[in-house]
Coordinates of C-alpha atoms and ligand atoms in Angstrom, one line a residue:
X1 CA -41.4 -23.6 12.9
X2 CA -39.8 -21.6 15.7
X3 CA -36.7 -24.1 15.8
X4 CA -36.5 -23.2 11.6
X5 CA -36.8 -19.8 12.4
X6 CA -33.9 -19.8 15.2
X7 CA -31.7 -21.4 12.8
X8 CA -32.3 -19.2 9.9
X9 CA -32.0 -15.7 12.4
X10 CA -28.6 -17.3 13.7
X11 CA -27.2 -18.4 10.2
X12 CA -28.4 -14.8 9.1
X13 CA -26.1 -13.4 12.0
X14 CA -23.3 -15.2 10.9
X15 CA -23.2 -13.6 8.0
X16 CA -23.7 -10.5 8.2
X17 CA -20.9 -10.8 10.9
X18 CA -18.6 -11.8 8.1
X19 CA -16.4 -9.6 5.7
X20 CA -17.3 -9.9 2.6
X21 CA -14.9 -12.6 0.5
X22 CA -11.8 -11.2 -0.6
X23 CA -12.5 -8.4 1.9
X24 CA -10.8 -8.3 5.3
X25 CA -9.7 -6.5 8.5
X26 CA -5.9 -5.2 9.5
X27 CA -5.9 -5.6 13.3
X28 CA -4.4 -4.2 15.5
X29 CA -1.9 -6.9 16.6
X30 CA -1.1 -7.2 12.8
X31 CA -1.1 -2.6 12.1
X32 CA 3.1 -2.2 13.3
X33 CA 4.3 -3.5 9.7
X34 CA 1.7 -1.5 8.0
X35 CA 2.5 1.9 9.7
X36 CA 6.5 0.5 9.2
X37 CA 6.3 0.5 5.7
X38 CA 4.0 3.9 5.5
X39 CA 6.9 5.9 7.8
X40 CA 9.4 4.4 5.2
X41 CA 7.6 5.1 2.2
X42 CA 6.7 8.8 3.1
X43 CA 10.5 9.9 4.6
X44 CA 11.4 8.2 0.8
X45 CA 9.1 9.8 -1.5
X46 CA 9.3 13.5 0.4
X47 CA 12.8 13.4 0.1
X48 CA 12.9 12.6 -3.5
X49 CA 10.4 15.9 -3.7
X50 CA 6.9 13.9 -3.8
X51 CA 4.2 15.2 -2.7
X52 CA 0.8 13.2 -1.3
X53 CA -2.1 13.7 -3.1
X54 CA -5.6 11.9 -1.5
X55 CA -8.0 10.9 -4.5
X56 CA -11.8 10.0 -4.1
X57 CA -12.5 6.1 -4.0
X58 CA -15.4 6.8 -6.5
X59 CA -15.1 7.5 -9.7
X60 CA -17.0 7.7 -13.0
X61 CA -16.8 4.0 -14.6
X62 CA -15.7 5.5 -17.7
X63 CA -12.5 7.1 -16.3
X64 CA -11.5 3.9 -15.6
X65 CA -12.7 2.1 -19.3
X66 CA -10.9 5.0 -21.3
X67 CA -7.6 4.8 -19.4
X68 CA -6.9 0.9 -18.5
X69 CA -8.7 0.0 -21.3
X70 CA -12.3 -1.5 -22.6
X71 CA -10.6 -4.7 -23.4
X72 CA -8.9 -5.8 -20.5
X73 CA -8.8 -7.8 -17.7
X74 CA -9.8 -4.7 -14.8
X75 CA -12.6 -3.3 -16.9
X76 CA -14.1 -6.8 -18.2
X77 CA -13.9 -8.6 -15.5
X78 CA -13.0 -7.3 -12.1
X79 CA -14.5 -3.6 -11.4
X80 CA -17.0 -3.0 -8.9
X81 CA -19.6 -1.0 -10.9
X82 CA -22.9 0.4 -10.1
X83 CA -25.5 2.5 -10.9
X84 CA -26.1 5.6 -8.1
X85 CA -29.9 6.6 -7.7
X86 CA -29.4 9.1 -10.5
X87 CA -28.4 6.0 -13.0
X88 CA -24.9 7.5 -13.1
X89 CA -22.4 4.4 -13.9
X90 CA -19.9 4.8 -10.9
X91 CA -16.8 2.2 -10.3
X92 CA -14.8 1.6 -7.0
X93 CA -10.8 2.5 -7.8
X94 CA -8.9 0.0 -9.0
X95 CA -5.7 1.6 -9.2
X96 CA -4.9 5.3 -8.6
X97 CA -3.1 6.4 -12.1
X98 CA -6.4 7.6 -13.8
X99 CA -7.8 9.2 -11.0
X100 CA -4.7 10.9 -10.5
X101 CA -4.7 11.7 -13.9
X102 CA -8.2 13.2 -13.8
X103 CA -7.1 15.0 -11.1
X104 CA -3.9 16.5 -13.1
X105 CA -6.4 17.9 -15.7
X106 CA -9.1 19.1 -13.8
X107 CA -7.5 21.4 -11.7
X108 CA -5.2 22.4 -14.9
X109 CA -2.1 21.6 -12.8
X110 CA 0.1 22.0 -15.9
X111 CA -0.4 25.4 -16.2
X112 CA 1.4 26.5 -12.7
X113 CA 3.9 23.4 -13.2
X114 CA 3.8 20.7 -15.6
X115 CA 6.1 18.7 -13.7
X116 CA 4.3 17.3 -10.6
X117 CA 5.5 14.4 -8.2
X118 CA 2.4 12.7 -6.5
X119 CA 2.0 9.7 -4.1
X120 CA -1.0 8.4 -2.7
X121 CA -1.8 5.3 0.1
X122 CA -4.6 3.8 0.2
X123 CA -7.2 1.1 -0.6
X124 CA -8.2 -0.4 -4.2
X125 CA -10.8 -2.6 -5.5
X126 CA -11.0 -5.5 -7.7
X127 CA -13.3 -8.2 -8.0
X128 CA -10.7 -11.4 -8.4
X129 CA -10.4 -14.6 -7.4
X130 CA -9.1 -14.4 -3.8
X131 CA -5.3 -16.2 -2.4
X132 CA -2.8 -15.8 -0.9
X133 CA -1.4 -12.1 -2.0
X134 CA -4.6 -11.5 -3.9
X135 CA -7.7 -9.7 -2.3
X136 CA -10.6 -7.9 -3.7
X137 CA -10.0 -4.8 -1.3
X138 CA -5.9 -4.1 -1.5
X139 CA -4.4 -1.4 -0.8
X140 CA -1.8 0.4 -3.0
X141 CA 1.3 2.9 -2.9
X142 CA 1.2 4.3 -5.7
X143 CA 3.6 7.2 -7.6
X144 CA 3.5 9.6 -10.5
X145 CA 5.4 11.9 -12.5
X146 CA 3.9 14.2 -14.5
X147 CA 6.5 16.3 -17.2
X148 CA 9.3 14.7 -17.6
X149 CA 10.3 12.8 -20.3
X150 CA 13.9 12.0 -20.0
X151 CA 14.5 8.3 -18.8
X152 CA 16.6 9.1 -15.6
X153 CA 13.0 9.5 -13.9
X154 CA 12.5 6.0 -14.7
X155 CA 15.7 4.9 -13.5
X156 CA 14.9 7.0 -10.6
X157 CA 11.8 5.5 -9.9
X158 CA 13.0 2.1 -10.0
X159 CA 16.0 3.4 -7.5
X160 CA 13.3 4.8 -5.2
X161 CA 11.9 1.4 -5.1
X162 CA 14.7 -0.8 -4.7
X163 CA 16.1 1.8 -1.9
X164 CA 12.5 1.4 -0.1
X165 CA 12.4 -2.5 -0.1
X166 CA 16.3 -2.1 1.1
X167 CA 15.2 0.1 4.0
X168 CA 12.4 -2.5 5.1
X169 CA 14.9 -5.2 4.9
X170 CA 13.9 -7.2 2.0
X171 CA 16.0 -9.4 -0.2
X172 CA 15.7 -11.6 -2.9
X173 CA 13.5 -9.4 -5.2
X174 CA 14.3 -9.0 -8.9
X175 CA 13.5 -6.2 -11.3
X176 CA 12.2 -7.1 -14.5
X177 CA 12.2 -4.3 -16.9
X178 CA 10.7 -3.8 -20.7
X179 CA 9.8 -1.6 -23.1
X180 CA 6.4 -1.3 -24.6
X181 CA 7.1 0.6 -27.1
X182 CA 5.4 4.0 -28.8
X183 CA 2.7 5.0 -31.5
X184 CA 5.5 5.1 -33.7
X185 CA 6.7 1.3 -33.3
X186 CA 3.5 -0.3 -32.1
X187 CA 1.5 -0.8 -35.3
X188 CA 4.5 -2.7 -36.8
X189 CA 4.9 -4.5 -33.7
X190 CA 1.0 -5.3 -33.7
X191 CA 1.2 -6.3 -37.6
X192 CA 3.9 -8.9 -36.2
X193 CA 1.6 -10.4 -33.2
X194 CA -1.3 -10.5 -35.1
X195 CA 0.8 -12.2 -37.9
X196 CA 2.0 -14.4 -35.4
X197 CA -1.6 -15.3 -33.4
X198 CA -3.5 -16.3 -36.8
X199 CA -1.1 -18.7 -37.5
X200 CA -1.5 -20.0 -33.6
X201 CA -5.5 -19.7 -34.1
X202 CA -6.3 -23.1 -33.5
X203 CA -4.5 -23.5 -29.7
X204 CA -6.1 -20.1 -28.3
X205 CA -8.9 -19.9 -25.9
X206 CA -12.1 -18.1 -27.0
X207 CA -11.1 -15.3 -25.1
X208 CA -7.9 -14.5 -26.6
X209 CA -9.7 -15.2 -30.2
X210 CA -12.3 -12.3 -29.2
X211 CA -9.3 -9.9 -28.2
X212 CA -7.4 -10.4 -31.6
X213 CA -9.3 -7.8 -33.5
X214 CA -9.8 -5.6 -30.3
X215 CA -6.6 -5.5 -28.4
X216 CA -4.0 -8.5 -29.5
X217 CA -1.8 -7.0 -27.1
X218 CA -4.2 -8.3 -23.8
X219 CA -4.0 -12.0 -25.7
X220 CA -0.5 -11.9 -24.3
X221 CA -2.0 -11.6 -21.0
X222 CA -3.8 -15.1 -21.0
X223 CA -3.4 -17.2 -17.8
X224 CA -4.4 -19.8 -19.4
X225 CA -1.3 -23.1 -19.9
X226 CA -2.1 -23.9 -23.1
X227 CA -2.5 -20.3 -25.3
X228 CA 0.8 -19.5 -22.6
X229 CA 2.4 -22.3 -24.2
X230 CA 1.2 -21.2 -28.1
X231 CA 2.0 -17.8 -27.6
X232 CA 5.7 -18.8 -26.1
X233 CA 7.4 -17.4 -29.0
X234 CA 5.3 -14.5 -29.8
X235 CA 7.0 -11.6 -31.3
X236 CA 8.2 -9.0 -28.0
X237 CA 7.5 -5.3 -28.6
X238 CA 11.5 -5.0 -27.5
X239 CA 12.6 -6.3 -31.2
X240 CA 10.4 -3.7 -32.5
X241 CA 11.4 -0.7 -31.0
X242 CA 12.0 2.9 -33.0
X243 CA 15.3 4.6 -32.6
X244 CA 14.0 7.2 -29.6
X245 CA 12.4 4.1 -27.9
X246 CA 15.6 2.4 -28.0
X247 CA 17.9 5.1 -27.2
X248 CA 15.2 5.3 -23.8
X249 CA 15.7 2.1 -22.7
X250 CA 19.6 2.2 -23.4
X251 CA 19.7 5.1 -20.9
X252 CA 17.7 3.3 -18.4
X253 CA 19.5 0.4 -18.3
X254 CA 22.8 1.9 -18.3
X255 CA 21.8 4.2 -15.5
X256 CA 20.5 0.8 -13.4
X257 CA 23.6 -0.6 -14.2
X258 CA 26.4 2.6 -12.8
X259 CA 24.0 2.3 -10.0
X260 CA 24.6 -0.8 -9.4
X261 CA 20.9 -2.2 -9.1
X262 CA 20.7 -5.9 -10.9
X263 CA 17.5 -6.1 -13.3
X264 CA 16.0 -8.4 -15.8
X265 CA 15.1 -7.6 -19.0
X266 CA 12.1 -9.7 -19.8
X267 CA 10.8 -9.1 -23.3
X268 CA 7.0 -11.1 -21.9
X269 CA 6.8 -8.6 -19.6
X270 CA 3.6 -6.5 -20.9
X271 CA 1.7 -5.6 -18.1
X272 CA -2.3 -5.6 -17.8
X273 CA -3.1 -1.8 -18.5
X274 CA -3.5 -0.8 -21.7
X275 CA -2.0 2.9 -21.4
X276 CA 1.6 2.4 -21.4
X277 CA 4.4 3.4 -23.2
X278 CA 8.5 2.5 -23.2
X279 CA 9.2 1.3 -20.2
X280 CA 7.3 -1.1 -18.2
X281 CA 8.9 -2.7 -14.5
X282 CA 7.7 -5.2 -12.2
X283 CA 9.5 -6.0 -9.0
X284 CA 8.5 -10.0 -8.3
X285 CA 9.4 -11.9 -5.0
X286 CA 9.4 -15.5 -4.9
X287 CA 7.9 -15.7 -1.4
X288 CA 4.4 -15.3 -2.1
X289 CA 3.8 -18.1 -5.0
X290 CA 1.5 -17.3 -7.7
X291 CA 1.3 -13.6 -7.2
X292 CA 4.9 -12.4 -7.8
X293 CA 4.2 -8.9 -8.8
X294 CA 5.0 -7.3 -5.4
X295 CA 5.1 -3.8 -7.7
X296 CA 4.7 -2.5 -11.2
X297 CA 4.7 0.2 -13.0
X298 CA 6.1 2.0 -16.1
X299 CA 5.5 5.4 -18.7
X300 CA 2.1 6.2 -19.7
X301 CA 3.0 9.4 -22.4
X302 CA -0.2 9.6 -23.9
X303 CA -2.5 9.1 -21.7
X304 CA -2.9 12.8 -20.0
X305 CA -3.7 14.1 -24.0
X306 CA -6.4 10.7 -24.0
X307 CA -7.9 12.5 -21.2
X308 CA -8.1 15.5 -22.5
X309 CA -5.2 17.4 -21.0
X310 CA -2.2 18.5 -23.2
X311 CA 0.5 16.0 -24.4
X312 CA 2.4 15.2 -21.2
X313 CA 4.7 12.6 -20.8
X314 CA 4.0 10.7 -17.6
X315 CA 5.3 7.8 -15.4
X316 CA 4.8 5.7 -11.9
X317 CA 4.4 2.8 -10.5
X318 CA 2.0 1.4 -7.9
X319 CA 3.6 -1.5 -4.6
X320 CA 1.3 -4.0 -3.5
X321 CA 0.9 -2.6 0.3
X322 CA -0.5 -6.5 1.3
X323 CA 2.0 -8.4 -0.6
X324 CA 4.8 -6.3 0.6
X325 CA 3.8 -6.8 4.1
X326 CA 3.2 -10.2 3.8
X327 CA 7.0 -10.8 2.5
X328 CA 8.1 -9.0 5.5
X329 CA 6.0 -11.0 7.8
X330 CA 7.8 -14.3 6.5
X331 CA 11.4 -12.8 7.0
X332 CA 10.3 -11.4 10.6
X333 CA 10.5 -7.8 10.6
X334 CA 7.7 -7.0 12.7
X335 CA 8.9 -3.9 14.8
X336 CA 8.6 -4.4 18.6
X337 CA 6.0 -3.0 20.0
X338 CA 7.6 0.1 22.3
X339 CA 6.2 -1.2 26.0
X340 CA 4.2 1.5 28.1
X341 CA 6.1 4.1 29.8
X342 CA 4.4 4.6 32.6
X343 CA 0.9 2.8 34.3
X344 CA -0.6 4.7 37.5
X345 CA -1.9 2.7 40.2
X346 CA -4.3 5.5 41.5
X347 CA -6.4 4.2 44.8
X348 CA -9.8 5.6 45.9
X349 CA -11.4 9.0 44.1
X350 CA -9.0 11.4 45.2
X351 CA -6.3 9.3 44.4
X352 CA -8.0 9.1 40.6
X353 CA -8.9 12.6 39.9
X354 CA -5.2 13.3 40.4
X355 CA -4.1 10.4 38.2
X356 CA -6.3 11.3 35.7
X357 CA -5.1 15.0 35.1
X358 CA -1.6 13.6 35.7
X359 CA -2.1 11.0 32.8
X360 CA -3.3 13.6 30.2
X361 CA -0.9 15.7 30.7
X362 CA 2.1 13.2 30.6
X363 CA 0.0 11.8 27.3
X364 CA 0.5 15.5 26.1
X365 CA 4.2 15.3 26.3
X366 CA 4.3 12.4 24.5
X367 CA 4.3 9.7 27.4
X368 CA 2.6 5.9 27.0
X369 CA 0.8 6.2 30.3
X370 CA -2.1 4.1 30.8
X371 CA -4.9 4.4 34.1
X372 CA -7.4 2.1 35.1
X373 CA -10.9 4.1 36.0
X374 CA -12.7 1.0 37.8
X375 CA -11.8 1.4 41.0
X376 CA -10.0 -2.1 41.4
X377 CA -7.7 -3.5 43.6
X378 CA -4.1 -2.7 44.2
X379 CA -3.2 -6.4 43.6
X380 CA -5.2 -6.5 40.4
X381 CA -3.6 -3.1 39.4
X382 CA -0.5 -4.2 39.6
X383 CA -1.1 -7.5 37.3
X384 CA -2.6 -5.1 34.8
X385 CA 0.8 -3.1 34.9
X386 CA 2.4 -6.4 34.1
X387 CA 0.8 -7.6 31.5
X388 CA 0.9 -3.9 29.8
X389 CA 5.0 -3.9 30.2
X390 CA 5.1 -0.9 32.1
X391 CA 7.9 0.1 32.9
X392 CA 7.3 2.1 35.7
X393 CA 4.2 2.2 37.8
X394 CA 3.1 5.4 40.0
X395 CA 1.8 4.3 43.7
X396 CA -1.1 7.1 44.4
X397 CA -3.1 5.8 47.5
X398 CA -5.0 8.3 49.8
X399 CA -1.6 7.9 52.5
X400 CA 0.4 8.7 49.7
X401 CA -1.6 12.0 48.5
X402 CA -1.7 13.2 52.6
X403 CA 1.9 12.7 53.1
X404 CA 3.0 14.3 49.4
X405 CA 5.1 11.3 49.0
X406 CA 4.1 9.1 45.6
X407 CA 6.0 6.4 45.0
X408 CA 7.6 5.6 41.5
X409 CA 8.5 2.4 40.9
X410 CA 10.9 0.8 37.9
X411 CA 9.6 -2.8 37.4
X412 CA 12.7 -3.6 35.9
X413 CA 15.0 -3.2 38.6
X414 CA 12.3 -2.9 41.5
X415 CA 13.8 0.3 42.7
X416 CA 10.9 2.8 44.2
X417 CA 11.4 6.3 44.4
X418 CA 9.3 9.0 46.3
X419 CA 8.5 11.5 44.9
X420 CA 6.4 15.1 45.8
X421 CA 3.3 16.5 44.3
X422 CA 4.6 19.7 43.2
X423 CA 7.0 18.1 40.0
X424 CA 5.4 15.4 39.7
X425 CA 4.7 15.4 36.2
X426 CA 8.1 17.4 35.0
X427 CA 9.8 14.8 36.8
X428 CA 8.2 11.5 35.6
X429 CA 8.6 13.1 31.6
X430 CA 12.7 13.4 33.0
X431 CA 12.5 9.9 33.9
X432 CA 10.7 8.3 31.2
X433 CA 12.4 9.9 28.7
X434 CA 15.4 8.8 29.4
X435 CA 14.3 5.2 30.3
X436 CA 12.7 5.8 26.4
X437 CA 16.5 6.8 25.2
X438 CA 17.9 4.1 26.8
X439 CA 15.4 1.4 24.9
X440 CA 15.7 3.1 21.8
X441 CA 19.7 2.8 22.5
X442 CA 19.4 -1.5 23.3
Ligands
HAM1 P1 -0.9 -3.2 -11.2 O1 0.3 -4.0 -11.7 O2 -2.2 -3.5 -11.6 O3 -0.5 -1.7 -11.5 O4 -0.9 -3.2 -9.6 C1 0.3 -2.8 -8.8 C2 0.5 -3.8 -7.7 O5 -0.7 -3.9 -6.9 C3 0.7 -5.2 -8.2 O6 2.1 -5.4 -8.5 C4 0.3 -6.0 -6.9 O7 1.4 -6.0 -6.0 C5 -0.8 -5.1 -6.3 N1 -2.1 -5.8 -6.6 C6 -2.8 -5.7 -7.7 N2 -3.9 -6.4 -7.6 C7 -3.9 -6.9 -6.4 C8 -4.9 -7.7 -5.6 N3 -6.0 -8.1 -6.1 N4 -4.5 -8.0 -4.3 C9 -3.4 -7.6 -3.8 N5 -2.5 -6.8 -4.4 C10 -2.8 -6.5 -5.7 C11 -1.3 -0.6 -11.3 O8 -2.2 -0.6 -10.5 C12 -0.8 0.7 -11.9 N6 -1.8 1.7 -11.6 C13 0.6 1.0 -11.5 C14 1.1 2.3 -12.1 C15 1.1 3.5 -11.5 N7 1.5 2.4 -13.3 C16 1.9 3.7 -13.5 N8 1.6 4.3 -12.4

């Protein structure tokens, strides 16, 4: 009984030690890329007159049904919904676009400006089957534009992303582009599919059979080989387009190409979200197998009017923050770690009340300085300074306080230095700073 019980306590710490699947941590050893890309990203999207906008994780469930769709893949199948004490049906994000959209309405943004630039970083949830590339809690970058209807924003917003992925370093990504269409050219593109799934009937899974009357569009999301291989030949909304719908993706393409930025046009490309409109991107990489959308986005014009906002034409796009890391961890882009500027050996408690105020205040100037407060050897101080990288370590023993004479030492070229109480700190910011420049210069 008591050995039962042992092993039951133990197997229940084991799992509550445990993230929860699909769930996971970003350590510290693994956090340089991450803040990489985030630097990146937010010098980009500022300069191209975005600003950052920080949304609630939680939203009402039905935010998220009325904008992505009842009949789709998310809001089926993968939200994290619950009821709150109150019975209220809440849902953890998925994606940004509808709470930012929320967001545009219920603080009326459109009547100071209808045309607003928002980005936002930060975590998303969706209950899938976890891989490589594919977690339950991801994060996302995401950008909008609200007000603009011309297609040089979506040109631009595929620019944007292409220049980011140059910046971090990436190659070997392709753009594939489509366009969905609009209210005017759907319903005879939808006549078309519909046409074109009864006669496939007999080769489609039960699930695509139950979207047919509700939203033949999602059928041409199916993973599954065989209704892939029926619907191989299904009519593409491209071949269906209106004149204005045409003319937009003419101008898009054309602007891609004077720019110079190679793209695919890939009539299967539909995405999973039900609220688009014209164009639709996604930017896949081949390094990550099965989950090659490293980014996707497109123009959602009527979904600010769906929400009860006036008729605004709208677009963005949202990057896969894990993915794109994860490319960049197989081409080796992790940034070096800058080593510590400074470590201070301080010896006995007179000797460690100085270092300490000394430490802060060359902290506040912006100096790595590290201390050790546990009264250990010199011997053992000096390994820690090793295996930190300092590159200098301050001597501060109780001789060295009485004779005003602390001695600097460079760990690179074993130099020492000694130097008086008085500058102390003015003089060690000099010298680090331009052992800093010189690093940065390498
Ligand atoms: P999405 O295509 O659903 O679009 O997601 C955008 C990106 O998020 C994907 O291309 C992928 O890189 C990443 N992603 C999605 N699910 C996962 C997952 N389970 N694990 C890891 N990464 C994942 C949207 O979310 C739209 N809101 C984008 C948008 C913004 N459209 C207009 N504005």
């Amino acid at each position: 009984m008591f050995i039962l019980n042992l092993a039951n306590n133990f197997k229940y710490k084991e799992n509550i030690m445990q993230t929860i699947r699909g769930f996971r941590d970003i350590l510290p050893e693994q956090i340089s890329l991450w803040q990489k890309v985030e630097k990146e990203a937010i010098l980009l999207f500022e300069a191209f007159g975005f600003k950052e906008i920080r949304i609630p994780i939680l939203e009402k469930t039905e935010l998220f049904a009325r904008s992505i769709g009842e009949v789709t893949d998310i809001v089926e199948k993968e939200m994290y919904t619950f009821e709150d004490r109150k019975g209220d049906k809440l849902t953890l994000r998925p994606e940004a676009t509808a709470s930012i959209v929320r967001s545009y309405i219920q603080h009326k943004m459109y009547t100071i400006d209808p045309v607003r630039k928002f980005y936002m970083i930060g975590p998303m949830f969706r209950r899938e089957r976890p891989q490589k590339g594919r977690y339950r809690q991801f994060y996302q970058i995401d950008a909008e534009v609200f007000g603009i209807e011309s297609a040089y924003i979506d040109s631009q917003l595929i620019f944007l992303l292409n220049e980011l992925f140059k910046r971090l370093g990436l190659t070997g990504l392709s753009a594939h582009i489509n366009s969905l269409g609009c209210p005017e050219c759907r319903p005879s593109f939808q006549k078309a599919l519909l046409d074109f799934i009864e006669s496939k009937k007999d080769r489609l899974c039960e699930n695509c059979l139950r979207r047919m009357d509700k939203n033949p569009l999602r059928i041409l999301d199916c993973k599954i080989a065989d209704c892939r291989k029926a619907l191989a030949n299904a009519p593409a909304t491209l071949d269906y387009l209106c004149n204005d719908c045409s003319d937009h993706f003419d101008i898009v393409k054309t602007t891609l190409e004077k720019q110079g930025l190679d793209f695919i046009v890939d009539k299967s490309l539909v995405r999973g979200l039900d609220y688009y409109t014209r164009t639709a991107w996604e930017i896949q990489t081949t390094a990550l197998g099965a989950q090659s959308a490293i980014a996707g986005g497109g123009r959602y014009d009527g979904l600010v009017k769906e929400l009860g906002g006036p008729q605004t034409p709208a677009i963005g796009f949202a990057i896969g923050f894990d993915r794109l890391v994860e490319v960049m961890e197989q081409i080796d882009k992790t940034p070096e770690d800058r080593p510590l500027d400074l470590f201070i050996v301080s010896l006995g408690d007179a000797a460690m009340e100085k270092g300490y105020h000394w430490s802060c205040e060359l902290n506040q100037a912006g100096i790595r300085t590290e201390m050790d407060f546990r009264g250990k050897s010199m011997k053992s101080l000096m390994k820690r300074a090793d295996k930190l990288s300092a590159q200098y370590v301050l001597i501060a023993g109780e001789n060295e306080l009485m004779e005003n004479a602390i001695v600097l030492r460079n760990m690179n070229t074993k130099e020492q230095v000694s130097l008086a109480m008085e500058n102390l700190v003015p003089e060690l910011i000099k010298i680090c700073k331009n052992n800093i420049e010189e690093i940065l210069r390498d």
